[in-house]
Amino acid sequence: MSQTVDRALSILPLLAEGPADLGQVADRLGVHKSTALRLLRTLNEHGFVYRQSDQRYRLGARLFALAQEAMENLDIREIAHPHLVRLNEQCGHTVHLAVYEDDEVLYIDKVESRYPVRMYSRIGKPVAITVAAVAKLLLADLPEPERRAVAEKLDYPLYTARSTPNAEAFLTELAKVREQGWATDLGGHEESINCVAAPIRGADGRVVAAMSVSAPNVVVTADELLTLLPLVRRTAEDISGEYSGRTPVRDPA
């Protein structure tokens, strides 16, 4: 039975490459045409494949509907939270998770620092979109016309001397973030707070969320915080893999 299931599932990536006839399916599986036909008929009955008028098979609408439903029901916060906790245990600093919704970047999860100096960020609260590292990652992933349109309608409050001053400077920063795949906020919102962030991507490669590690200067310097960037990026990659289904969940041990 497991071999039958394996063969049936092997048909799906073949048809993802484009329609194929019975002979092509049988050759790819290394089975007789009668065996391939039985598998195709079963998949067709469940709507996972569709037999065209030219007798070739393609992926069925039911498969796309299930994929869409699964994506809509994924909870990025639930998936990410154990990873954020582990990262916090490793570095001790505040860890955030953020998403872009309705023209705002919002924190949807936070794991507090173990140090006595705490940040005032709150779950559900919008971030300072023109300076926050997570915001830069989320906006940098937008298509260029949309990115420019967003940048041009934002206000640019000068929180500190390091704040982003205008739309052109912001677009330049977003282009840099898009190319390098990570972002920082080194005193742009608060002089004493630094932050490094990495993107979380879905199965299509688009950024669905961003995570960060933040710490005040009295705990670590900006340079010291930047040494955590590989760990932050690795955590984001682990979350991305689990969220998109590309990689199995790692054993915490």
Coordinates of C-alpha atoms in Angstrom, one line a residue:
M1 CA 0.0 0.0 0.0
S2 CA 2.8 2.4 0.8
Q3 CA 4.4 1.8 -2.6
T4 CA 1.0 2.6 -4.2
V5 CA 0.7 5.8 -2.3
D6 CA 4.3 6.7 -3.2
R7 CA 3.7 6.2 -6.9
A8 CA 0.4 8.2 -6.8
L9 CA 2.1 11.1 -5.1
S10 CA 5.0 10.9 -7.6
I11 CA 2.5 11.7 -10.4
L12 CA 1.7 15.2 -8.9
P13 CA 5.2 16.8 -9.4
L14 CA 5.3 15.3 -12.9
L15 CA 2.0 17.0 -13.8
A16 CA 3.2 20.2 -12.2
E17 CA 5.7 20.4 -15.1
G18 CA 2.8 20.3 -17.5
P19 CA 0.2 17.9 -19.0
A20 CA 1.4 14.3 -19.6
D21 CA -0.1 11.3 -21.3
L22 CA -0.5 7.8 -19.9
G23 CA 2.8 6.6 -21.5
Q24 CA 4.8 9.5 -20.0
V25 CA 3.4 8.9 -16.6
A26 CA 4.1 5.1 -16.8
D27 CA 7.7 5.8 -18.0
R28 CA 8.3 8.3 -15.2
L29 CA 7.0 5.8 -12.5
G30 CA 8.7 2.8 -14.1
V31 CA 5.4 0.8 -14.2
H32 CA 3.1 -0.8 -16.7
K33 CA 0.5 1.5 -18.3
S34 CA -2.3 -0.4 -16.6
T35 CA -0.8 0.4 -13.2
A36 CA -0.4 4.1 -14.1
L37 CA -4.0 4.2 -15.4
R38 CA -5.3 2.8 -12.1
L39 CA -3.4 5.5 -10.2
L40 CA -4.5 8.3 -12.5
R41 CA -8.2 7.2 -12.3
T42 CA -8.1 7.2 -8.5
L43 CA -6.5 10.7 -8.5
N44 CA -9.0 11.9 -11.1
E45 CA -11.9 10.6 -8.9
H46 CA -10.7 12.8 -6.1
G47 CA -10.1 15.8 -8.3
F48 CA -6.4 15.8 -7.9
V49 CA -5.8 15.3 -11.6
Y50 CA -8.0 16.1 -14.7
R51 CA -8.2 14.2 -17.9
Q52 CA -8.2 16.6 -20.9
S53 CA -9.9 16.1 -24.2
D54 CA -6.6 15.2 -25.8
Q55 CA -6.3 12.3 -23.3
R56 CA -3.4 14.0 -21.4
Y57 CA -3.6 14.5 -17.7
R58 CA -3.0 17.8 -15.7
L59 CA -3.3 18.8 -12.1
G60 CA -6.9 19.1 -10.9
A61 CA -8.7 22.0 -9.4
R62 CA -9.3 20.2 -6.2
L63 CA -5.6 20.2 -5.5
F64 CA -5.3 23.9 -5.9
A65 CA -8.4 24.4 -3.7
L66 CA -6.8 22.3 -0.9
A67 CA -3.5 24.2 -1.2
Q68 CA -5.3 27.6 -0.9
E69 CA -7.3 26.4 2.0
A70 CA -4.2 25.1 3.8
M71 CA -2.4 28.4 3.2
E72 CA -5.3 30.4 4.6
N73 CA -5.4 28.3 7.7
L74 CA -1.7 28.5 8.5
D75 CA -1.0 30.6 11.6
I76 CA 2.4 32.1 11.3
R77 CA 2.5 33.1 14.9
E78 CA 1.7 29.6 16.1
I79 CA 4.4 28.2 13.9
A80 CA 7.0 30.8 14.7
H81 CA 6.5 31.1 18.5
P82 CA 8.6 28.0 19.6
H83 CA 11.4 29.2 17.4
L84 CA 11.3 32.7 18.8
V85 CA 11.4 31.3 22.3
R86 CA 14.5 29.2 21.5
L87 CA 16.2 32.2 20.0
N88 CA 15.4 34.2 23.1
E89 CA 16.9 31.4 25.3
Q90 CA 20.0 31.5 23.2
C91 CA 20.6 35.2 23.1
G92 CA 18.6 36.6 26.0
H93 CA 17.3 39.6 24.1
T94 CA 13.8 40.7 23.1
V95 CA 12.5 38.9 20.0
H96 CA 9.6 40.2 17.9
L97 CA 7.5 38.9 15.0
A98 CA 5.7 41.3 12.7
V99 CA 3.4 41.3 9.7
Y100 CA 2.3 43.9 7.1
E101 CA -1.5 44.5 7.2
D102 CA -3.7 47.3 6.0
D103 CA -0.8 49.7 5.4
E104 CA 0.7 49.1 8.9
V105 CA 3.4 46.8 10.2
L106 CA 2.2 45.2 13.4
Y107 CA 3.9 43.2 16.1
I108 CA 2.0 39.9 16.5
D109 CA 4.3 38.2 18.9
K110 CA 7.0 39.1 21.4
V111 CA 9.3 37.2 23.8
E112 CA 10.7 39.5 26.5
S113 CA 14.4 40.0 27.3
R114 CA 15.8 38.2 30.3
Y115 CA 17.6 41.5 31.2
P116 CA 16.0 44.0 33.6
V117 CA 15.9 46.7 30.9
R118 CA 12.8 46.1 28.9
M119 CA 11.3 47.5 25.6
Y120 CA 8.0 49.2 25.5
S121 CA 6.7 47.5 22.3
R122 CA 3.4 45.7 22.6
I123 CA 1.7 42.9 20.6
G124 CA -0.9 44.5 18.2
K125 CA 0.9 47.9 18.2
P126 CA 2.1 49.4 14.9
V127 CA 5.8 49.8 14.6
A128 CA 7.6 53.0 13.4
I129 CA 7.3 52.0 9.8
T130 CA 10.1 54.2 8.4
V131 CA 12.8 53.0 10.7
A132 CA 11.9 49.6 12.1
A133 CA 14.0 46.7 10.8
V134 CA 11.0 44.4 10.4
A135 CA 9.1 47.1 8.5
K136 CA 12.0 47.5 6.0
L137 CA 12.0 43.8 5.3
L138 CA 8.2 43.6 4.8
L139 CA 8.1 46.7 2.5
A140 CA 11.2 45.8 0.6
D141 CA 9.5 42.7 -0.6
L142 CA 6.7 44.7 -2.3
P143 CA 6.8 45.1 -6.1
E144 CA 8.7 48.2 -7.0
P145 CA 5.7 50.4 -8.1
E146 CA 3.8 49.5 -4.9
R147 CA 7.0 50.0 -2.8
R148 CA 7.4 53.5 -4.2
A149 CA 3.7 54.4 -3.8
V150 CA 3.9 53.4 -0.1
A151 CA 7.1 55.3 0.5
E152 CA 5.8 58.4 -1.1
K153 CA 2.7 58.6 1.1
L154 CA 4.4 58.0 4.4
D155 CA 5.4 60.7 6.9
Y156 CA 9.0 60.7 8.0
P157 CA 9.3 61.8 11.7
L158 CA 12.8 62.4 12.8
Y159 CA 12.8 60.3 16.0
T160 CA 16.6 60.6 16.2
A161 CA 19.5 61.8 14.1
R162 CA 19.6 58.4 12.4
S163 CA 16.0 58.3 11.4
T164 CA 15.1 58.0 7.7
P165 CA 14.5 61.5 6.5
N166 CA 12.5 61.2 3.3
A167 CA 11.0 58.9 0.7
E168 CA 14.0 58.7 -1.5
A169 CA 16.3 57.7 1.4
F170 CA 13.7 55.1 2.4
L171 CA 13.5 53.6 -1.1
T172 CA 17.3 53.5 -1.2
E173 CA 17.3 51.6 2.1
L174 CA 14.6 49.2 1.0
A175 CA 16.6 48.4 -2.2
K176 CA 19.6 47.6 0.0
V177 CA 17.5 45.4 2.3
R178 CA 15.9 43.6 -0.6
E179 CA 19.4 42.8 -2.0
Q180 CA 21.1 41.7 1.2
G181 CA 18.1 39.8 2.7
W182 CA 18.2 41.3 6.2
A183 CA 17.7 44.7 7.9
T184 CA 18.8 46.7 10.9
D185 CA 17.6 49.6 13.0
L186 CA 20.6 51.1 14.7
G187 CA 19.3 53.9 16.8
G188 CA 16.8 55.1 14.2
H189 CA 13.7 55.0 16.5
E190 CA 15.4 55.3 19.9
E191 CA 19.0 56.3 20.2
S192 CA 19.7 53.6 22.8
I193 CA 17.9 50.7 21.0
N194 CA 19.4 48.6 18.2
C195 CA 17.7 45.8 16.2
V196 CA 18.6 43.2 13.6
A197 CA 15.9 41.4 11.6
A198 CA 15.4 38.6 9.0
P199 CA 12.5 37.7 6.7
I200 CA 10.1 34.7 6.9
R201 CA 9.1 33.5 3.5
G202 CA 6.2 31.4 2.3
A203 CA 6.3 28.6 -0.3
D204 CA 6.3 31.1 -3.1
G205 CA 9.4 32.9 -1.8
R206 CA 7.4 36.0 -0.8
V207 CA 8.0 37.6 2.7
V208 CA 5.0 36.8 4.9
A209 CA 6.4 38.1 8.2
A210 CA 9.6 39.4 9.7
M211 CA 11.4 38.6 13.0
S212 CA 13.9 40.6 14.9
V213 CA 16.2 40.7 18.0
S214 CA 16.4 44.0 19.8
A215 CA 18.6 45.2 22.7
P216 CA 19.5 48.5 24.4
N217 CA 23.1 49.8 24.3
V218 CA 23.4 49.3 28.0
V219 CA 23.2 45.6 27.5
V220 CA 25.1 45.1 24.2
T221 CA 26.6 47.4 21.6
A222 CA 25.3 47.6 18.1
D223 CA 28.4 45.7 16.9
E224 CA 27.8 43.0 19.4
L225 CA 24.2 42.7 18.4
L226 CA 25.2 42.4 14.7
T227 CA 27.2 39.2 15.6
L228 CA 23.8 37.6 16.2
L229 CA 22.7 38.1 12.6
P230 CA 23.6 34.6 11.5
L231 CA 21.6 33.1 14.3
V232 CA 18.6 35.4 13.6
R233 CA 18.7 34.5 9.9
R234 CA 19.0 30.8 10.6
T235 CA 15.9 31.0 12.9
A236 CA 14.0 32.8 10.2
E237 CA 14.9 30.1 7.7
D238 CA 13.7 27.4 10.1
I239 CA 10.4 29.2 10.5
S240 CA 10.1 29.7 6.7
G241 CA 10.8 26.0 6.1
E242 CA 8.2 24.9 8.5
Y243 CA 5.6 27.4 7.4
S244 CA 6.1 26.6 3.7
G245 CA 6.4 22.8 4.2
R246 CA 9.8 22.7 2.5
T247 CA 11.6 21.2 5.5
P248 CA 10.6 19.0 8.4
V249 CA 10.3 20.4 11.9
R250 CA 13.7 20.2 13.7
D251 CA 14.0 18.3 16.9
P252 CA 14.5 21.0 19.6
A253 CA 17.1 18.7 21.2

